[in-house]
Amino acid sequence: MTFDEGRGKLFVFKKWSSEGFCMIVTRFAPSPTGYLHVGGARTALFNWLLARRTGGKFLLRIEDTDMKRNTPTAMRQVMEDLRWLGIEWDEGPEVGGPHGPYLQSERRAIYDKYIRQLLDAGKAYYSFDTAEELDAARKLAETEKRSNIYRRPAVCPTEADVEKARAEGRPVTVRFAVTATEPIVVHDEIRGDVSFDPAEIGDFIILKSDGFPTYHFAVVVDDELMGVTHVIRGQEHLMNTPNHQLLQRALGFRIPTYAHMSVTVSESGGKLSKREQPKAVQKYMKEHGVIPYAALTAKIGADELEAFRSGHNDALNKVQMQDLTKFYSVKGSNVDELRGKMSAGLEIVRQLVDGRIITESELVDFLEGNSVPDIPIIEKIAEHLGIRLPEINVVDFFRSGYLPEAMVNFLALLGWNPGDGREIMSRQELVEAFDLSRVNKSNSLFDRDKLLAFNTEHIKRTPMPTLVGHFRRYLAAIESPVAKADDTLLEAIIRMNEGARTLEQIEQKTRFAFVSNDQVRYDAEAVKKVLQKGDGLAMLRAVREALAGLQELTPEGIESLLRNLAQAQKVGLGKIAQPLRVAICGTTISPPIFNAVDLLGIDNTLKRIDIALKHFA
RNA sequence: GGCCCCAUCGUCUAGGCAGGCCUAGGACACCGGGUUUUCAACCCGGCGACAGGGGUUCGAAUCCCCUUGGGGCUACCA
C-alpha cells in the first residue's frame, strides 16, 4: 500500500469508502501537565476535524507516563477545555469505549507484555547506565561535535545481570536495538517523504527505570491497539517518527498515516508556550525596576547602597553608577530618577515577599533566569501588579471573553484554509470543508489581533440563545455582579452592546448597573475632562432636572428627552451625554447612553447624578 | 555542533504539485476620510510581498541547485 499517492481528500475518501469498514480513527493524546494550551487545542481540533469530516472516530487518550510531571487536576481541566471548544471524543476517559483503559498509567501490564516480546526476540536489551554516565556521554558528544548515539554493549546483559544491577542500586532500563541499515522513510501527508539515516538513531529507551514505558513505546502500542489510522501531531514529533516506525516493524504493527503540522509561534519568536506568561511578568519587572535587595547588594556593597539611598550621591563610583543606570534603564545619570525607580522596585518586592506570594530568593532566581516559578505563582504576581498576562491556555481565552466558536475557527485557519477565500466559518462549515491536503507546511504566528477580529465577527453571528449561554458561563467564571441578571436581561445587554469585540467588553461596559451606588469607581481623568472642564456640571444639572420629570422609562423616551434637551441648550448631544455617562458609569465608556440609563433605572440614575454633583462640583 | 522541516504584503494566507490566465488576489493590522452620544461596530480609500544568487525554459512566484534566514528535535518529557 502506498501512502503518498494523491494526498488529502480524494485519497482519504477512496480508502474508507472502497474498503468500507476501514474507518478513519484519529486521537488526541495530551499529557496531563496543566491546562490545555492553544497549540494542543489546534492539534486536537485537526484530528477531530478529520474524524468528523470522514465519519470516523476521534479518541482521547491521556499520556500520563511521567510521574514527575503529572498534575492531579490537569486531566479534568483538559477535558473541560476540549468540551468548551466543542471537541467531543467518541472514546476516552469518561465516555469509555472498547479499547480502554484510556489512561496510559493504567495500561502497564499491556506495555510489559510487548517489552517482554522484544526482549525475548533479542530486539531490545537491558541497560544500567546512571544519569551521570549518560550526561557525560552527552557532553563528550557535544565537544566532539557529533550526534550523541548510544553505544550498544558487545554482549547484552542477561536476566542475572539485571538482578545484580538492582542489588547494586543501579537503574534498570530497557533499550530498543536499532539494527536498521536502510534509510527510514516517513510518508507524511503534509510534508511528503522524509528520509532518515538509521546511523543517526541510537538505541533509545523504551522502558524507564521506574517501570513506566517511555512516550515512544506507549504511543506505538496504544495507537496499534486502539486502531488509530491517522496521526496528526506537531512538527516536533517528526524526528520521533522513524523511531516509532522501527518499533512498529519490530512488533509487527501497522504504520498509521502521519501528518506533522507546523508549529505555532508567538510574537517573541519560538514556540508558543506556557513560558510566555512568566516572560511577560519578567519583562514587566525589569521595566519597573523590580530588583530584590539581595540582588542589589550582590552587585554593590550593602553599606554603599544604603549611603546612596539615603542621599549621599558620591557613595557610588562611576562603574557602579553605570551598572545601576543600565540595570534600571535610566537615561544618563539622573540620580533622582534612579532613586525613585529603585525604591518603587524595592517596594514591589516588599509587597510580594510580605504577601507571601514569592520568597526573595525565588524572585532573585526568577529575575536572573535561573528558575521559573509555577504558573499559579505567576498568576498571583500578575494579579497583584495588575499585569495582563498573554493568553496561552484555552481557559485564558475563555476568561478573557472569547467565544469557543471564534477560537475553533481561528485555530482551524492556523495552517489550513478551505481554498475558496472563506475565513469566518461555523464549526459545521469547518467540518464540511476540512481536508488534510490543504494543510500548510510553514510555521505560523499566533496573531492575537486577527483572533480578536474573528471573535467580533462571531459575537455578531452566534445565535442569541447560544450567546446568552456563553455569556452566563463567562460571568459566573469571573464572578461578575452582572451574573445577577436573568436571561432576558442578559439578552438585552448583549443587544445594546452590538459591535463588542469580547464578552469581557460587554461585561465591563455594563457592570456599572449591577453595583451599588457607593461602589461606582470614578475615573479621575474622565471626571476632569468631562465634568470639571467646560460646562459639564451645568449640563449635568440640566439633565437631572429633565430626567426627574420623565414619565415612562424606555430607551426611546430617554433618547427623545435628551435630544430635546440638547436642542434647547443649543449644544450637540455629546455635551449632554458625556457628563451623564461619567456621572452614572464613572467612565466615558458605556453602552449607548439611553440604554445605560434605562439599564440602571431612573432612581439610581438620579442618585448617581447627585453624588457626582456633590463630589465633583 | 549534528539531524530534520520551512520560506509570497507587518501578520494569516490564495496562486505552486498539472510554468503563460499574476502589472500577484483576499483577510487582519496600519494610515487617511466618512458615520457618530462614548468605546466599539460600520462604510469608502490608501500603504504593502514572490529572501538572494544561479540554472531549466520561448516564458518561473510556480520546476532544480546553492546561499541566507526562521523553526523544530538532539532526555529514563511528551
XYZ file of C-alpha atoms (C1' of nucleotides) in Angstrom:
695
model
C 0.000 0.000 0.000
C 1.440 3.344 -0.948
C 0.538 6.241 1.245
C 1.704 9.198 -0.728
C -0.251 8.904 -3.925
C -2.956 11.549 -4.081
C -2.843 13.430 -0.846
C -5.836 14.501 1.135
C -9.495 14.313 0.444
C -9.604 12.068 -2.570
C -7.186 9.624 -1.102
C -8.917 9.641 2.224
C -12.286 9.009 0.649
C -11.052 6.281 -1.625
C -9.589 4.495 1.302
C -12.529 4.322 3.628
C -15.309 4.104 1.130
C -13.829 1.396 -1.028
C -12.794 -0.705 1.892
C -15.996 0.067 3.712
C -15.060 -0.970 7.196
C -11.752 0.851 7.106
C -12.824 3.854 9.087
C -10.533 6.712 9.912
C -9.603 6.807 13.578
C -7.737 9.790 14.999
C -6.762 10.685 18.501
C -5.589 13.465 20.734
C -3.104 12.319 23.335
C -2.183 15.057 25.789
C -0.003 14.591 28.807
C -1.735 15.966 31.892
C 0.771 18.588 32.920
C -1.524 21.577 33.119
C -4.224 23.372 31.255
C -4.837 22.755 27.578
C -2.884 25.331 25.637
C -3.748 26.666 22.217
C -1.137 24.584 20.430
C -2.616 21.428 21.896
C -6.098 22.633 21.104
C -5.119 23.093 17.472
C -3.722 19.561 17.297
C -6.873 18.193 18.900
C -9.030 20.212 16.517
C -7.318 18.977 13.357
C -7.666 15.380 14.482
C -11.286 15.934 15.414
C -11.998 17.701 12.126
C -10.565 14.841 10.087
C -12.583 12.281 12.014
C -15.812 14.254 11.695
C -15.200 15.038 8.046
C -14.858 11.397 7.134
C -17.397 9.953 9.517
C -14.626 8.329 11.502
C -13.830 8.213 15.184
C -11.900 10.591 17.387
C -10.494 9.392 20.655
C -8.872 10.897 23.674
C -6.016 9.209 25.441
C -4.154 10.523 28.452
C -0.401 10.071 28.253
C 0.430 10.124 31.933
C 3.555 8.013 31.994
C 5.693 10.678 33.600
C 5.014 10.571 37.307
C 7.107 13.655 37.927
C 5.184 15.923 35.609
C 1.600 14.872 36.140
C -0.644 17.244 37.995
C -3.780 15.869 39.600
C -6.334 18.312 38.179
C -4.854 18.597 34.707
C -6.809 15.778 33.117
C -10.118 17.181 34.247
C -9.111 20.639 33.066
C -8.036 19.433 29.649
C -11.314 17.624 29.168
C -13.278 20.641 30.286
C -11.410 22.855 27.834
C -11.933 20.426 24.957
C -15.627 20.308 25.703
C -15.837 24.075 25.875
C -14.376 24.173 22.384
C -16.958 21.623 21.299
C -14.379 18.937 20.627
C -16.153 15.793 21.831
C -14.432 12.433 21.814
C -16.018 9.143 20.817
C -13.779 7.076 23.031
C -11.723 8.004 26.040
C -11.952 8.961 29.686
C -15.484 9.450 30.992
C -17.108 8.200 27.800
C -15.433 4.798 27.750
C -15.040 2.601 24.686
C -13.850 -0.847 23.646
C -10.137 -0.062 23.782
C -9.798 1.126 27.353
C -8.350 1.963 29.711
C -7.571 5.333 28.142
C -5.042 6.362 30.746
C -1.606 5.047 29.956
C -0.781 4.736 33.637
C -3.453 2.024 33.773
C -2.055 0.083 30.838
C 1.257 -1.023 32.273
C 0.520 -4.738 32.002
C -0.041 -4.261 28.273
C 3.249 -2.466 27.752
C 5.118 -5.023 29.849
C 3.856 -7.766 27.578
C 5.256 -6.116 24.477
C 8.504 -5.175 26.191
C 8.928 -8.831 27.089
C 8.214 -9.761 23.485
C 11.006 -7.519 22.214
C 13.388 -8.656 24.919
C 12.763 -12.324 24.122
C 13.195 -11.695 20.424
C 16.542 -10.022 21.061
C 15.215 -6.752 19.660
C 15.644 -4.940 22.948
C 18.065 -5.195 25.821
C 18.629 -4.037 29.381
C 20.913 -1.164 30.241
C 22.049 0.112 33.616
C 23.596 3.489 32.952
C 23.287 6.128 35.609
C 22.140 9.638 34.857
C 25.696 10.850 35.412
C 27.151 8.414 32.904
C 24.593 9.377 30.291
C 25.240 13.007 30.968
C 28.966 12.556 30.477
C 28.394 10.782 27.168
C 26.160 13.616 26.006
C 28.740 16.238 26.915
C 31.506 14.342 25.209
C 29.474 14.070 22.013
C 28.889 17.781 22.173
C 32.558 18.675 22.499
C 33.384 16.282 19.690
C 30.681 17.918 17.573
C 28.782 14.802 16.667
C 25.386 13.276 17.379
C 25.011 11.603 20.725
C 24.484 7.993 19.705
C 24.189 5.408 22.452
C 26.899 2.756 22.239
C 25.408 -0.675 22.405
C 27.440 -3.150 24.514
C 29.061 -6.022 22.642
C 27.263 -8.510 24.843
C 23.781 -7.688 26.060
C 23.077 -8.088 29.778
C 21.242 -11.192 30.964
C 18.417 -11.500 33.484
C 21.055 -12.372 36.068
C 22.817 -9.109 35.338
C 19.534 -7.348 35.956
C 19.302 -8.865 39.418
C 22.848 -7.853 40.117
C 22.297 -4.299 38.885
C 19.190 -3.994 41.046
C 21.111 -5.222 44.048
C 23.764 -2.611 43.367
C 21.111 0.040 43.173
C 21.717 0.841 39.534
C 18.798 1.968 37.404
C 17.392 -0.692 35.107
C 16.023 0.400 31.757
C 15.229 -1.350 28.503
C 16.536 -0.054 25.210
C 15.356 -0.830 21.730
C 18.132 -2.164 19.486
C 18.206 -0.139 16.295
C 19.548 -2.555 13.691
C 18.190 -0.954 10.531
C 20.744 -0.105 7.872
C 18.497 1.181 5.106
C 17.188 4.756 5.258
C 13.885 5.019 7.086
C 11.282 6.889 5.072
C 8.366 8.597 6.743
C 5.444 9.209 4.406
C 3.956 12.402 5.667
C 0.606 13.673 4.406
C 1.731 17.257 4.768
C 5.436 17.110 4.025
C 5.742 14.246 1.593
C 8.511 11.693 2.088
C 11.132 12.443 4.706
C 14.169 10.209 4.841
C 16.260 9.415 7.928
C 19.651 7.784 8.243
C 19.408 4.930 10.790
C 23.001 5.611 11.813
C 21.674 8.798 13.373
C 19.271 6.906 15.577
C 20.740 5.490 18.751
C 19.252 2.676 20.800
C 16.560 4.539 22.659
C 14.960 3.738 25.982
C 11.526 2.145 25.814
C 11.119 1.215 29.478
C 12.160 3.662 32.160
C 13.758 2.666 35.444
C 10.510 3.421 37.265
C 8.822 0.697 35.245
C 6.820 3.013 33.007
C 7.267 2.914 29.259
C 8.598 5.993 27.519
C 6.360 8.033 25.261
C 7.795 6.382 22.163
C 6.829 2.939 23.275
C 3.443 3.702 24.769
C 2.327 5.728 21.788
C 3.184 2.956 19.349
C 1.483 0.232 21.349
C -1.641 2.259 22.031
C -2.090 3.581 18.507
C -1.999 -0.008 17.262
C -4.294 -1.425 19.918
C -6.755 1.419 19.650
C -6.893 1.149 15.886
C -5.606 4.642 15.201
C -5.266 5.095 11.439
C -4.210 8.750 11.186
C -1.802 10.558 13.458
C -1.906 14.328 13.176
C 0.584 15.895 15.553
C 3.055 18.730 15.877
C 6.201 19.020 13.805
C 8.218 18.472 16.980
C 7.331 14.799 16.591
C 8.638 14.399 13.066
C 12.064 13.394 14.349
C 10.471 10.754 16.583
C 8.580 9.110 13.776
C 11.400 6.928 12.405
C 11.843 5.540 15.930
C 8.141 4.804 16.055
C 8.213 3.104 12.675
C 11.115 0.935 13.770
C 9.125 -0.181 16.784
C 6.055 -0.810 14.665
C 8.090 -3.022 12.351
C 9.686 -4.905 15.222
C 6.323 -5.543 16.844
C 4.547 -6.402 13.623
C 2.225 -3.421 13.884
C 0.615 -1.403 11.117
C 2.075 2.011 10.335
C -0.556 4.718 10.596
C -0.765 7.651 8.211
C 1.236 10.532 9.604
C 0.686 14.245 9.235
C 3.033 16.617 11.009
C 1.635 20.088 11.410
C 3.694 23.234 11.530
C 4.415 24.865 14.843
C 2.518 27.896 16.070
C 4.977 30.580 17.083
C 4.459 33.587 19.272
C 5.287 37.245 18.703
C 8.500 36.828 20.614
C 9.602 34.101 18.209
C 9.881 30.463 19.143
C 7.158 28.033 20.021
C 4.065 29.494 21.599
C 4.374 28.020 25.031
C 3.495 28.387 28.652
C 6.788 30.207 29.055
C 5.146 33.303 27.581
C 3.426 34.153 30.829
C 6.472 34.135 33.094
C 8.247 36.060 30.346
C 5.606 38.777 30.456
C 5.970 39.083 34.210
C 9.736 39.155 33.956
C 9.580 41.864 31.318
C 7.274 43.980 33.437
C 9.520 43.596 36.446
C 12.619 44.549 34.544
C 10.908 47.605 33.118
C 9.700 48.669 36.525
C 12.970 48.235 38.327
C 11.795 45.321 40.408
C 15.152 44.173 41.720
C 15.361 42.467 45.082
C 17.615 43.932 47.699
C 19.656 40.772 47.750
C 20.445 41.101 44.050
C 21.340 44.730 44.553
C 23.716 44.107 47.419
C 25.316 41.332 45.435
C 26.314 43.948 42.903
C 27.071 46.794 45.204
C 28.055 46.541 48.836
C 25.254 46.985 51.355
C 26.906 49.985 53.026
C 27.458 51.851 49.794
C 23.936 51.076 48.666
C 22.471 52.432 51.876
C 24.605 55.523 51.573
C 23.349 56.027 48.065
C 19.735 55.505 49.013
C 19.902 57.911 51.889
C 21.159 60.640 49.593
C 24.941 60.580 49.516
C 25.448 60.692 45.791
C 29.169 60.216 45.854
C 28.845 56.912 47.623
C 28.972 55.171 44.283
C 31.774 55.178 41.785
C 31.361 55.608 38.078
C 31.302 51.935 37.236
C 28.657 51.246 39.842
C 26.582 54.146 38.583
C 26.748 52.898 35.024
C 25.832 49.487 36.204
C 22.797 50.776 38.061
C 21.544 53.072 35.327
C 21.725 50.192 32.907
C 20.023 47.948 35.409
C 17.131 50.333 35.833
C 17.235 51.590 32.248
C 17.567 55.165 33.401
C 18.995 57.549 30.831
C 22.204 59.398 31.637
C 22.925 59.700 35.297
C 19.694 61.083 36.648
C 20.222 60.232 40.276
C 16.740 61.206 41.425
C 15.074 59.077 38.805
C 17.336 56.221 39.729
C 16.474 56.558 43.407
C 12.784 56.757 42.563
C 12.835 53.639 40.448
C 14.895 51.804 42.983
C 12.570 52.489 45.864
C 9.494 51.784 43.754
C 11.021 48.477 42.703
C 12.015 47.590 46.241
C 8.516 48.455 47.406
C 7.042 45.975 44.939
C 9.490 43.335 46.108
C 8.484 44.020 49.708
C 4.791 43.634 48.885
C 5.345 40.373 47.048
C 7.530 38.927 49.778
C 5.394 40.175 52.675
C 2.278 38.951 50.900
C 3.954 35.544 50.861
C 3.462 35.325 47.127
C 7.091 34.545 46.483
C 10.273 34.472 48.559
C 13.063 36.887 47.898
C 15.498 34.207 46.839
C 12.943 32.723 44.413
C 12.462 36.171 42.981
C 16.184 36.656 42.511
C 16.431 33.298 40.759
C 13.477 34.139 38.562
C 14.789 37.535 37.506
C 18.213 36.157 36.789
C 16.665 33.452 34.680
C 17.803 30.548 36.830
C 14.345 29.225 37.594
C 10.724 29.872 36.788
C 8.001 29.895 39.441
C 4.898 27.773 38.906
C 2.060 29.256 36.909
C -0.227 29.811 39.937
C 2.518 31.942 41.484
C 2.984 33.820 38.234
C -0.745 34.429 38.134
C -0.750 35.750 41.673
C 2.117 38.115 40.921
C 0.369 39.306 37.772
C -2.828 39.922 39.660
C -1.027 41.785 42.400
C 0.845 44.016 39.986
C -2.040 44.387 37.567
C -0.148 42.791 34.692
C -2.243 41.431 31.889
C -0.780 38.035 31.039
C -0.851 36.911 27.415
C -3.468 34.231 26.902
C -1.811 30.878 26.264
C -4.147 28.268 27.627
C -7.610 27.753 26.260
C -9.048 28.673 29.612
C -7.230 32.035 29.466
C -9.148 32.900 26.327
C -12.386 31.849 27.956
C -11.626 34.133 30.887
C -10.810 36.979 28.505
C -14.252 36.727 26.965
C -13.578 34.840 23.751
C -16.190 32.582 22.163
C -15.380 28.915 21.529
C -16.750 29.355 18.001
C -14.157 32.053 17.342
C -11.338 30.043 18.884
C -12.148 26.962 16.833
C -12.473 28.992 13.653
C -9.228 30.822 14.244
C -7.296 27.732 15.266
C -8.517 25.834 12.216
C -7.225 28.593 9.961
C -3.800 28.459 11.541
C -2.145 26.351 8.898
C -5.221 25.391 6.953
C -7.750 27.135 4.708
C -10.717 25.996 2.679
C -9.210 27.308 -0.548
C -12.200 29.385 -1.575
C -11.397 32.539 0.345
C -13.778 31.926 3.218
C -12.462 32.839 6.647
C -15.301 33.210 9.089
C -16.793 29.751 9.343
C -19.024 27.843 11.706
C -17.978 24.568 13.248
C -20.201 22.745 10.777
C -18.694 24.562 7.792
C -15.223 23.719 9.033
C -16.098 20.053 9.319
C -17.517 20.026 5.796
C -14.526 21.798 4.270
C -11.653 20.225 6.170
C -9.060 18.484 4.082
C -5.592 17.325 5.063
C -4.203 18.201 1.635
C -4.785 21.878 2.301
C -2.726 21.957 5.474
C 0.334 24.241 5.296
C 3.928 23.290 5.845
C 5.218 26.539 7.211
C 5.069 27.823 10.751
C 2.521 30.471 11.565
C 2.411 33.224 14.093
C -0.399 33.372 16.586
C -1.937 36.706 15.637
C -3.995 37.983 18.544
C -5.391 40.885 16.547
C -6.862 38.552 13.998
C -8.349 36.379 16.711
C -9.988 39.489 18.132
C -11.460 40.262 14.732
C -12.770 36.713 14.486
C -14.303 36.999 17.921
C -16.036 40.244 16.996
C -17.477 38.575 13.937
C -18.631 35.505 15.841
C -20.327 37.584 18.506
C -22.334 39.088 15.670
C -23.360 35.820 14.121
C -23.737 33.383 17.008
C -27.451 32.715 17.677
C -28.707 34.645 20.685
C -29.598 31.690 22.937
C -26.105 30.258 22.467
C -24.542 33.626 23.071
C -26.531 34.128 26.270
C -25.288 30.731 27.427
C -21.674 31.668 26.721
C -22.114 34.993 28.437
C -23.668 33.453 31.535
C -20.866 30.944 31.810
C -18.300 33.700 31.401
C -19.941 35.886 34.051
C -20.005 33.005 36.504
C -16.343 32.216 35.891
C -15.159 35.743 36.564
C -17.652 36.174 39.411
C -19.202 39.240 37.853
C -22.051 41.107 39.526
C -23.725 41.081 36.116
C -24.433 37.386 36.722
C -27.429 38.540 38.773
C -29.273 39.344 35.548
C -31.789 36.854 34.158
C -31.579 35.564 30.591
C -33.964 38.173 29.208
C -31.872 40.939 30.669
C -28.625 39.330 29.502
C -30.013 39.216 26.002
C -30.906 42.909 26.190
C -27.413 43.668 27.454
C -25.827 41.797 24.581
C -28.044 43.609 22.099
C -27.241 47.053 23.423
C -23.546 46.222 23.096
C -23.710 45.492 19.412
C -20.237 45.628 17.928
C -18.441 44.465 21.073
C -15.258 42.540 20.479
C -15.299 40.287 23.532
C -17.677 39.246 26.282
C -15.262 40.991 28.614
C -16.005 44.312 26.940
C -19.725 43.761 27.354
C -19.252 42.920 30.997
C -17.024 45.907 31.641
C -19.457 48.264 29.976
C -22.479 47.047 31.896
C -21.250 46.165 35.350
C -21.837 49.750 36.489
C -25.545 48.935 36.598
C -25.045 45.970 38.902
C -23.014 47.540 41.646
C -24.417 49.699 44.396
C -24.240 53.465 44.042
C -21.404 53.812 46.519
C -19.306 51.251 44.687
C -19.038 53.199 41.462
C -15.420 53.950 40.690
C -14.914 57.282 39.051
C -12.138 57.511 36.529
C -10.174 60.603 37.545
C -9.328 61.572 34.020
C -12.909 61.234 32.803
C -14.177 63.356 35.690
C -11.638 66.042 34.969
C -12.152 66.103 31.244
C -15.895 65.719 31.003
C -17.336 67.069 34.231
C -14.934 69.633 35.552
C -13.825 71.153 32.289
C -16.197 73.467 30.416
C -19.844 73.411 31.386
C -20.066 69.686 32.137
C -21.528 70.163 35.584
C -24.056 72.697 34.366
C -25.216 70.284 31.702
C -25.446 67.532 34.262
C -27.726 69.692 36.415
C -29.905 70.331 33.406
C -30.040 66.645 32.632
C -31.022 65.860 36.183
C -33.876 68.268 36.039
C -35.131 66.899 32.766
C -34.830 63.280 33.817
C -36.629 63.912 37.090
C -39.731 64.759 35.129
C -39.600 61.665 32.975
C -42.886 59.782 32.888
C -42.072 56.474 31.325
C -38.656 54.852 31.306
C -37.766 53.448 27.905
C -34.592 53.898 25.852
C -36.669 55.709 23.238
C -38.212 58.033 25.795
C -34.826 58.853 27.235
C -33.446 59.458 23.777
C -36.060 61.996 22.773
C -35.785 63.680 26.133
C -32.033 64.061 25.842
C -32.174 65.138 22.226
C -34.761 67.790 23.025
C -32.637 68.971 25.881
C -29.599 69.263 23.659
C -31.582 71.273 21.178
C -32.936 73.549 23.865
C -29.449 74.107 25.217
C -28.148 74.609 21.684
C -25.410 72.054 22.102
C -24.599 68.720 20.480
C -25.868 65.556 22.116
C -22.347 64.745 23.201
C -22.234 67.735 25.529
C -25.201 66.266 27.356
C -24.462 62.584 27.075
C -20.871 62.586 28.226
C -21.372 64.251 31.630
C -24.338 61.973 32.244
C -22.308 58.944 31.230
C -19.485 59.769 33.580
C -21.907 60.519 36.395
C -23.640 57.160 36.228
C -20.875 54.863 34.903
C -17.784 56.566 36.260
C -16.104 56.354 32.858
C -16.554 57.615 29.330
C -17.077 54.077 28.104
C -20.544 52.603 28.264
C -23.363 51.225 26.153
C -25.399 53.888 24.286
C -26.393 56.384 26.943
C -30.142 55.834 26.528
C -29.701 52.139 27.199
C -27.329 52.851 30.042
C -29.883 54.994 31.851
C -32.636 52.502 31.122
C -30.490 49.671 32.477
C -29.598 51.491 35.675
C -33.111 52.749 36.337
C -34.241 56.291 36.927
C -33.885 56.288 40.715
C -30.274 55.217 40.697
C -29.522 57.482 37.773
C -30.767 60.491 39.719
C -28.950 59.391 42.840
C -25.682 58.980 40.984
C -26.062 62.369 39.352
C -26.488 63.834 42.809
C -23.447 62.001 44.089
C -21.391 63.224 41.162
C -22.604 66.795 41.575
C -21.780 66.707 45.237
C -18.330 65.213 44.810
C -17.052 66.983 41.775
C -18.649 70.395 41.923
C 27.694 21.253 16.759
C 24.579 17.162 14.442
C 19.876 15.761 12.224
C 15.180 17.397 10.191
C 11.495 20.949 8.439
C 10.128 25.596 6.311
C 10.412 30.398 3.133
C 4.522 35.223 -1.133
C 2.490 42.156 1.923
C 3.904 43.802 9.204
C 0.588 39.067 10.189
C -2.595 34.810 8.332
C -2.753 33.224 3.546
C -4.614 32.320 -2.293
C -1.690 31.039 -6.502
C 2.953 26.248 -6.558
C 2.041 19.509 -7.306
C -0.527 19.839 -13.786
C 5.043 27.002 -15.670
C 1.981 31.696 -19.509
C -4.940 33.444 -17.141
C -0.311 37.181 -11.693
C 1.024 44.825 -13.921
C 0.392 38.543 -7.513
C -5.953 38.131 -5.038
C -8.293 38.169 -0.029
C -8.428 38.830 5.373
C -6.298 41.060 9.906
C -3.263 45.079 11.377
C -1.734 50.027 9.970
C -2.641 55.059 7.663
C -6.338 58.731 5.627
C -11.503 60.017 5.245
C -16.870 59.272 6.393
C -20.775 57.995 10.068
C -21.422 59.029 15.328
C -23.843 60.352 22.350
C -18.568 57.419 24.472
C -15.931 52.818 23.378
C -16.706 49.698 19.669
C -19.083 48.373 15.227
C -19.986 50.068 10.237
C -18.765 52.452 5.111
C -15.043 54.413 1.478
C -9.967 54.946 0.111
C -4.575 54.090 0.734
C 0.148 51.734 2.005
C 2.140 46.967 1.339
C 5.171 40.800 -0.639
C 7.151 36.389 -4.526
C 14.503 36.344 0.779
C 19.238 36.445 -2.504
C 22.001 34.085 -6.395
C 22.469 30.537 -10.171
C 20.232 27.236 -13.560
C 15.978 24.590 -16.790
C 12.553 27.001 -20.351
C 10.306 30.933 -25.761
C 8.390 32.068 -20.785
C 9.439 30.916 -13.478
C 6.080 33.276 -7.570
C 5.398 28.280 -9.669
C 10.493 23.165 -11.505
C 16.053 22.130 -9.885
C 20.623 23.620 -7.120
C 23.311 26.794 -3.766
C 23.379 30.725 -0.140
C 20.889 33.249 3.603
C 17.172 33.486 7.175
C 13.499 31.251 10.531
C 11.847 26.970 13.248
C 11.975 22.013 15.423
C 14.496 17.867 17.644
C 19.025 16.471 19.888
C 16.063 13.316 27.851
C 14.846 7.395 31.871
C 9.423 14.809 28.877
C 5.564 14.012 25.991
